[in-house]
Amino acid sequence: MLKVRPSVRQLTSAVLAALALLPGLAIEQELQLDYRINEHIILIPAGQDHQARLETTVFQPNGPGPFPLIIINHGKDPGHPNLQPRDRFYHMAHAFVERGYAVMVPMRQGFASSTGYYRDHGCDMTANGYTQAEDIAATLAYARGQRWIDADHVVVAGQSYGGLATMALGTQDLPGVRGLINFAGGLRDDSNGCGWRSALVSAFAEYGAQNKIPSLWMYGQNDSLFSPELVARMHDAFEQAGGHAQLVEYAPFKRDSHGMLASRDGEKIYLADTMNFLQQVGMPTKIVYKVPEPPQPQATNFAGVDDIDAVPFLSENGRRAYREYLTKMTPRAFAVSPSGAWCWAEEGEDPDARALATCSAKSDQPCRLYSVDEHVVWNPDLAEKAAVTASNTPAPAAPGNGAVGNAAGMTAAN
């Protein structure tokens, strides 16, 4: 029996799974916490008798608060939930911290490093949404008890399976929750005999009949999971049952709009409509903090970005990889090592760091960035100094356990 439960990373997971059979794919390492927006991880009690703990990423402005809150809920990757990496929704979190919000991204029971068990109701999409909403409610209850949270100004958002769970949550009385945001919400199950499309329509009809909180829905025209026709059916069922939802159907986004929220460029799509909705429900929308930008590698005059022969250290296999890299979307990065190791990363969170980390895990010599986006950033003098330093320094231990794929980004290495 084949079940597919895609999330924000779904658009590359199938390709990554195929590439994993080849020697060129490395295991990606988890990105470092970002001190610029006070990123840290907490464990939130959930489940029966609060015995489970939800691995929750928190971002917040400097100061004691209290801060308005947004809770962002993740989808589900194919495969076992506990192998799924910690979701961060980094780009969206950055935008909300600038506007004075605290951000919580809880991994529900059985996902990533959260304890407890993932509960699956098969093709009963209504039950699936309600069950996942229980962990969101536990996160909300925890947040309302924190002095640094403004419990009267909360919004809950979710992507893919997290969007379905968010709308299920909206059937409850939730003091302080002003609005819900559904980004490409739903759940797909391709197992035999599962009429998941009709089951989704029925689920949203149920949630609409019990709906207590206004919501914004955002779906792209080229969503690989939920077609415009299906989205219209889900939205109509929700509203005809009595729910309140503003539907925004935006133009095709890159290769697949299902990954829009994880993209650096997604803000251009969701931000204006999201801020208009938040203003309508009494949530703050103005930028009140200036978050320092991370240092960016500077373009050099070493070579043109499309000059494949200029890339140092590469074998023929590496040159084929660089040629493929040139077809990838921005943001993107390509890293190389004097050992001949290479890695490219595309889309998702911080492709520069992912390319370097994955390249370094495959090399006994230091890796450096060669190209970022449309520019060559390679500096041969700095690379030579780094190689000399490394030759006199014990090799670092290989990074710890990671997961293939991260936040709709693709990485390939040798």
Coordinates of C-alpha atoms in Angstrom, one line a residue:
M1 CA 0.0 0.0 0.0
L2 CA 1.4 3.3 -1.0
K3 CA 0.6 6.4 0.9
V4 CA 1.8 9.9 0.0
R5 CA 1.4 12.7 2.6
P6 CA 3.3 15.6 1.0
S7 CA 4.3 18.8 2.7
V8 CA 6.3 21.8 1.9
R9 CA 9.3 19.6 0.9
Q10 CA 7.2 17.3 -1.3
L11 CA 8.2 19.0 -4.6
T12 CA 11.7 17.6 -4.2
S13 CA 11.4 14.6 -2.1
A14 CA 10.8 12.2 -4.9
V15 CA 13.8 13.4 -6.8
L16 CA 15.9 13.2 -3.6
A17 CA 14.8 9.7 -2.9
A18 CA 15.9 8.7 -6.4
L19 CA 19.2 10.5 -6.0
A20 CA 19.8 8.8 -2.7
L21 CA 20.5 5.6 -4.7
L22 CA 23.4 7.3 -6.3
P23 CA 26.8 8.0 -4.7
G24 CA 26.6 11.7 -5.4
L25 CA 24.0 12.6 -2.8
A26 CA 25.1 13.6 0.7
I27 CA 23.0 13.8 3.8
E28 CA 22.2 17.4 4.7
Q29 CA 22.9 18.7 8.1
E30 CA 20.5 20.8 10.2
L31 CA 21.1 24.5 9.9
Q32 CA 22.5 26.4 12.9
L33 CA 20.2 28.5 15.1
D34 CA 20.0 32.1 14.0
Y35 CA 20.9 34.4 16.9
R36 CA 19.8 37.5 14.9
I37 CA 16.1 36.6 15.5
N38 CA 16.7 34.8 18.8
E39 CA 16.0 31.3 17.4
H40 CA 15.9 28.6 20.1
I41 CA 14.2 25.3 20.7
I42 CA 11.8 24.5 23.6
L43 CA 9.8 21.4 24.5
I44 CA 6.1 21.9 24.9
P45 CA 4.0 19.3 26.8
A46 CA 1.2 17.7 24.8
G47 CA -0.9 14.5 24.5
Q48 CA -2.5 12.4 27.1
D49 CA -1.6 13.6 30.6
H50 CA 1.0 15.9 28.9
Q51 CA 3.4 13.1 28.6
A52 CA 4.6 13.9 25.1
R53 CA 7.0 16.8 24.3
L54 CA 6.8 18.8 21.1
E55 CA 10.1 20.0 19.7
T56 CA 9.2 23.7 19.0
T57 CA 11.3 26.3 17.3
V58 CA 10.8 29.8 18.7
F59 CA 11.8 33.1 17.2
Q60 CA 11.3 36.4 18.9
P61 CA 12.4 40.1 19.1
N62 CA 14.8 41.4 21.7
G63 CA 13.2 42.4 25.0
P64 CA 10.8 41.0 27.5
G65 CA 7.5 41.4 25.5
P66 CA 4.7 40.6 25.7
F67 CA 4.7 39.9 21.9
P68 CA 1.8 39.1 19.7
L69 CA 2.2 35.5 18.5
I70 CA 2.0 33.5 15.3
I71 CA 2.0 29.7 15.4
I72 CA 3.1 28.1 12.1
N73 CA 2.2 24.5 11.5
H74 CA 4.1 22.1 9.3
G75 CA 3.1 19.5 6.7
K76 CA 4.1 15.9 6.3
D77 CA 6.9 14.5 4.2
P78 CA 6.6 11.1 2.5
G79 CA 8.1 8.4 4.8
H80 CA 8.2 8.0 8.5
P81 CA 7.4 11.2 10.4
N82 CA 10.2 10.9 12.9
L83 CA 12.7 11.1 10.0
Q84 CA 11.3 14.4 9.0
P85 CA 13.6 17.4 9.8
R86 CA 12.7 20.2 12.2
D87 CA 10.6 22.7 10.3
R88 CA 11.5 26.4 10.8
F89 CA 9.6 28.4 8.2
Y90 CA 12.6 30.7 8.5
H91 CA 11.7 33.3 5.9
M92 CA 8.2 33.8 7.2
A93 CA 9.5 33.9 10.8
H94 CA 11.9 36.6 9.9
A95 CA 9.1 38.8 8.4
F96 CA 7.0 38.4 11.6
V97 CA 9.8 39.1 14.0
E98 CA 10.4 42.3 12.2
R99 CA 6.8 43.2 12.9
G100 CA 7.2 42.5 16.6
Y101 CA 5.8 39.0 16.8
A102 CA 7.0 35.9 18.6
V103 CA 6.9 32.9 16.3
M104 CA 6.4 29.2 17.4
V105 CA 6.8 26.3 15.0
P106 CA 5.8 23.1 16.8
M107 CA 6.7 19.7 15.5
R108 CA 3.6 17.6 16.3
Q109 CA 3.8 14.2 18.1
G110 CA 5.9 11.6 16.3
F111 CA 7.5 14.2 14.0
A112 CA 11.2 15.0 14.0
S113 CA 12.5 14.9 17.6
S114 CA 9.0 15.3 19.2
T115 CA 8.0 12.4 21.4
G116 CA 4.7 10.6 21.4
Y117 CA 3.2 8.8 18.4
Y118 CA 2.0 9.9 15.0
R119 CA -1.7 9.1 14.7
D120 CA -3.1 8.2 11.3
H121 CA -6.7 7.9 10.4
G122 CA -6.1 6.8 6.8
C123 CA -8.5 8.3 4.3
D124 CA -10.7 10.0 7.0
M125 CA -9.4 13.5 6.4
T126 CA -11.8 15.0 8.9
A127 CA -10.4 12.9 11.7
N128 CA -6.8 13.5 10.5
G129 CA -7.2 17.2 10.8
Y130 CA -8.9 17.1 14.2
T131 CA -6.2 14.8 15.6
Q132 CA -3.3 17.0 14.4
A133 CA -5.1 20.1 15.8
E134 CA -4.8 18.7 19.3
D135 CA -1.1 19.4 19.3
I136 CA -1.6 22.9 18.0
A137 CA -4.1 23.5 20.8
A138 CA -1.5 22.2 23.3
T139 CA 1.0 24.7 21.9
L140 CA -1.5 27.5 22.1
A141 CA -2.3 26.6 25.8
Y142 CA 1.4 26.7 26.6
A143 CA 1.9 30.0 24.8
R144 CA -1.0 31.7 26.6
G145 CA 0.7 30.9 29.9
Q146 CA 3.9 32.7 29.1
R147 CA 4.5 36.3 30.3
W148 CA 6.3 37.2 27.1
I149 CA 3.3 36.3 24.9
D150 CA 0.4 38.7 24.4
A151 CA -2.4 36.2 24.8
D152 CA -5.0 38.5 23.3
H153 CA -3.2 38.8 19.9
V154 CA -2.6 35.4 18.4
V155 CA -2.8 34.1 14.8
V156 CA -2.4 30.5 13.7
A157 CA -1.1 29.5 10.3
G158 CA -0.4 26.2 8.6
Q159 CA 1.0 24.8 5.4
S160 CA -0.2 21.7 3.6
Y161 CA -1.2 19.1 6.4
G162 CA -0.6 21.9 8.8
G163 CA -3.2 24.0 7.0
L164 CA -5.8 21.3 7.2
A165 CA -5.0 21.0 11.0
T166 CA -5.2 24.8 11.4
M167 CA -8.7 24.8 9.9
A168 CA -9.7 21.9 12.1
L169 CA -8.5 23.9 15.1
G170 CA -10.8 26.8 14.1
T171 CA -13.8 24.8 15.1
Q172 CA -12.9 25.4 18.7
D173 CA -13.5 28.5 21.0
L174 CA -10.0 29.9 21.1
P175 CA -9.7 33.1 23.3
G176 CA -7.2 35.6 21.9
V177 CA -6.9 33.9 18.4
R178 CA -7.9 36.6 15.9
G179 CA -7.4 34.7 12.6
L180 CA -6.3 31.6 10.8
I181 CA -4.1 31.4 7.7
N182 CA -4.3 28.3 5.4
F183 CA -1.3 28.0 3.0
A184 CA -2.0 25.2 0.5
G185 CA -3.8 23.3 3.2
G186 CA -4.8 19.7 2.7
L187 CA -3.6 16.1 2.8
R188 CA -3.1 13.6 -0.1
D189 CA -3.3 9.9 0.2
D190 CA -2.6 7.8 -2.9
S191 CA -3.2 4.5 -1.3
N192 CA -5.6 2.1 -3.0
G193 CA -9.2 3.0 -2.7
C194 CA -8.7 6.3 -1.0
G195 CA -10.9 9.0 -2.5
W196 CA -8.8 11.7 -0.8
R197 CA -10.2 14.6 -2.9
S198 CA -13.8 14.0 -1.9
A199 CA -12.6 13.3 1.7
L200 CA -10.9 16.7 1.8
V201 CA -14.1 18.4 0.5
S202 CA -16.1 16.7 3.3
A203 CA -13.5 17.6 5.9
F204 CA -13.6 21.3 5.0
A205 CA -17.4 21.2 5.0
E206 CA -17.3 19.8 8.5
Y207 CA -14.9 22.5 9.6
G208 CA -16.9 25.2 8.0
A209 CA -20.1 24.1 9.8
Q210 CA -18.2 24.5 13.1
N211 CA -16.0 27.5 12.2
K212 CA -15.6 30.2 14.8
I213 CA -12.6 32.2 13.5
P214 CA -12.1 34.1 10.2
S215 CA -9.5 32.7 7.9
L216 CA -7.4 33.5 4.9
W217 CA -6.7 30.8 2.3
M218 CA -3.8 31.0 -0.2
Y219 CA -3.3 28.5 -3.0
G220 CA -1.2 28.7 -6.2
Q221 CA -2.4 27.9 -9.7
N222 CA 0.4 25.4 -10.2
D223 CA 0.1 23.5 -6.9
S224 CA 1.1 19.9 -7.7
L225 CA -1.2 18.5 -5.0
F226 CA -4.3 20.7 -4.9
S227 CA -5.6 21.9 -8.3
P228 CA -7.6 25.1 -8.7
E229 CA -10.7 22.9 -9.3
L230 CA -10.2 21.0 -6.0
V231 CA -9.4 24.2 -4.1
A232 CA -12.7 25.8 -5.4
R233 CA -14.6 22.7 -4.2
M234 CA -13.0 22.8 -0.7
H235 CA -13.6 26.5 -0.3
D236 CA -17.2 26.3 -1.5
A237 CA -17.9 23.5 0.9
F238 CA -16.4 25.4 3.8
E239 CA -18.4 28.6 3.1
Q240 CA -21.6 26.9 2.2
A241 CA -21.5 25.1 5.5
G242 CA -21.2 28.5 7.3
G243 CA -17.4 29.1 7.5
H244 CA -15.7 32.5 6.8
A245 CA -12.7 32.4 4.5
Q246 CA -11.1 34.8 2.1
L247 CA -9.6 32.8 -0.8
V248 CA -6.6 34.1 -2.7
E249 CA -5.6 32.2 -5.8
Y250 CA -2.2 33.4 -6.9
A251 CA -0.4 32.9 -10.2
P252 CA 2.0 30.0 -10.9
F253 CA 5.0 30.2 -8.6
K254 CA 8.2 28.7 -9.9
R255 CA 8.0 25.0 -10.6
D256 CA 5.4 24.3 -7.9
S257 CA 3.5 26.7 -5.7
H258 CA 3.1 24.1 -3.0
G259 CA 6.6 25.1 -1.8
M260 CA 6.0 28.8 -1.9
L261 CA 6.1 29.4 1.9
A262 CA 9.6 27.8 2.1
S263 CA 11.1 29.9 -0.6
R264 CA 13.0 33.1 -0.1
D265 CA 10.9 34.6 -2.8
G266 CA 7.6 33.5 -1.3
E267 CA 7.2 36.8 0.7
K268 CA 6.5 38.6 -2.6
I269 CA 3.4 36.3 -2.9
Y270 CA 1.9 36.0 0.5
L271 CA 2.9 39.2 2.4
A272 CA 0.6 41.8 1.1
D273 CA -2.6 39.7 1.4
T274 CA -1.5 38.3 4.7
M275 CA -0.9 41.8 6.2
N276 CA -4.3 43.0 4.8
F277 CA -6.0 40.1 6.5
L278 CA -4.1 40.6 9.8
Q279 CA -5.1 44.3 9.8
Q280 CA -8.7 43.3 9.4
V281 CA -8.6 41.0 12.4
G282 CA -6.8 43.5 14.7
M283 CA -3.3 42.1 14.5
P284 CA -0.2 44.4 14.1
T285 CA 1.4 44.7 10.6
K286 CA 4.0 47.5 10.8
I287 CA 7.7 46.8 10.9
V288 CA 9.0 47.8 14.3
Y289 CA 12.4 46.0 14.5
K290 CA 15.3 46.0 12.0
V291 CA 16.8 42.6 11.9
P292 CA 20.5 42.7 10.7
E293 CA 21.0 41.0 7.4
P294 CA 23.4 38.1 7.3
P295 CA 26.8 38.7 5.6
Q296 CA 26.7 37.9 1.9
P297 CA 29.6 36.6 -0.2
Q298 CA 30.8 39.2 -2.6
A299 CA 30.9 38.6 -6.3
T300 CA 34.4 38.4 -7.8
N301 CA 35.8 38.8 -11.3
F302 CA 37.3 35.3 -11.3
A303 CA 35.0 34.0 -14.2
G304 CA 31.6 34.2 -15.6
V305 CA 29.0 32.1 -13.8
D306 CA 28.4 30.0 -16.9
D307 CA 32.1 29.3 -17.6
I308 CA 32.1 25.6 -16.6
D309 CA 35.8 25.1 -17.4
A310 CA 36.8 27.8 -15.0
V311 CA 35.5 26.0 -11.9
P312 CA 38.5 24.5 -10.1
F313 CA 39.1 21.0 -8.9
L314 CA 36.2 19.3 -10.7
S315 CA 36.3 16.0 -12.4
E316 CA 34.1 15.3 -15.5
N317 CA 31.4 14.2 -13.2
G318 CA 31.7 17.5 -11.2
R319 CA 31.5 19.5 -14.4
R320 CA 28.3 17.7 -15.4
A321 CA 27.0 18.6 -11.9
Y322 CA 27.9 22.3 -12.3
R323 CA 26.2 22.3 -15.7
E324 CA 23.1 20.9 -14.0
Y325 CA 23.4 23.5 -11.2
L326 CA 23.2 26.3 -13.8
T327 CA 19.7 25.2 -14.6
K328 CA 18.5 25.5 -11.0
M329 CA 16.4 28.2 -9.4
T330 CA 17.7 30.9 -7.2
P331 CA 18.5 31.0 -4.4
R332 CA 21.2 28.5 -5.1
A333 CA 24.9 27.9 -4.2
F334 CA 27.8 25.7 -5.4
A335 CA 30.7 24.7 -3.2
V336 CA 34.0 23.0 -4.1
S337 CA 37.0 21.5 -2.4
P338 CA 40.6 20.8 -3.5
S339 CA 39.8 17.2 -2.9
G340 CA 37.4 17.3 -5.8
A341 CA 34.3 17.2 -3.6
W342 CA 31.4 19.4 -4.7
C343 CA 27.9 20.2 -3.7
W344 CA 25.1 22.4 -5.0
A345 CA 22.0 23.5 -3.1
E346 CA 18.8 25.0 -4.5
E347 CA 15.9 26.9 -2.9
G348 CA 14.8 26.4 0.7
E349 CA 16.6 27.8 3.7
D350 CA 20.2 29.1 3.4
P351 CA 21.5 27.2 0.4
D352 CA 25.0 28.7 1.0
A353 CA 25.3 27.0 4.4
R354 CA 23.7 23.8 3.2
A355 CA 26.1 23.5 0.2
L356 CA 29.1 24.1 2.4
A357 CA 28.0 21.8 5.2
T358 CA 27.2 18.9 2.8
C359 CA 30.4 19.4 0.8
S360 CA 32.5 19.4 3.9
A361 CA 30.9 16.2 5.1
K362 CA 32.2 14.5 1.9
S363 CA 35.7 16.1 1.9
D364 CA 38.9 15.9 3.9
Q365 CA 39.8 19.4 2.8
P366 CA 37.9 22.6 3.3
C367 CA 35.1 23.5 1.0
R368 CA 34.4 27.0 -0.2
L369 CA 31.6 28.6 -2.1
Y370 CA 32.3 29.0 -5.9
S371 CA 29.0 30.5 -7.0
V372 CA 25.9 32.0 -5.4
D373 CA 22.8 32.8 -7.4
E374 CA 24.0 34.4 -10.6
H375 CA 27.5 35.3 -9.4
V376 CA 30.9 33.7 -9.0
V377 CA 32.2 34.4 -5.5
W378 CA 35.4 32.3 -5.7
N379 CA 38.6 34.0 -4.5
P380 CA 41.6 31.8 -5.2
D381 CA 43.8 33.6 -2.7
L382 CA 41.4 33.0 0.1
A383 CA 41.0 29.4 -1.0
E384 CA 44.7 28.8 -0.9
K385 CA 45.1 30.3 2.6
A386 CA 42.2 28.1 3.8
A387 CA 43.9 25.0 2.3
V388 CA 47.2 25.8 4.0
T389 CA 45.4 26.4 7.4
A390 CA 43.5 23.1 7.1
S391 CA 46.7 21.2 6.3
N392 CA 48.0 22.2 9.8
T393 CA 44.8 21.6 11.6
P394 CA 43.2 18.3 12.7
A395 CA 40.2 17.4 10.5
P396 CA 36.9 18.1 12.2
A397 CA 34.5 15.4 13.0
A398 CA 31.8 14.7 10.4
P399 CA 28.5 16.4 11.2
G400 CA 25.9 14.5 13.1
N401 CA 22.8 12.9 11.9
G402 CA 20.7 14.9 9.4
A403 CA 17.9 14.3 6.9
V404 CA 17.8 14.3 3.2
G405 CA 16.1 17.5 1.9
N406 CA 15.2 20.5 3.9
A407 CA 12.3 23.0 3.5
A408 CA 11.7 22.5 -0.2
G409 CA 15.3 22.8 -1.0
M410 CA 17.4 20.3 -3.0
T411 CA 21.0 19.4 -2.4
A412 CA 23.3 17.1 -4.4
A413 CA 26.9 16.4 -3.7
N414 CA 29.9 14.2 -4.5

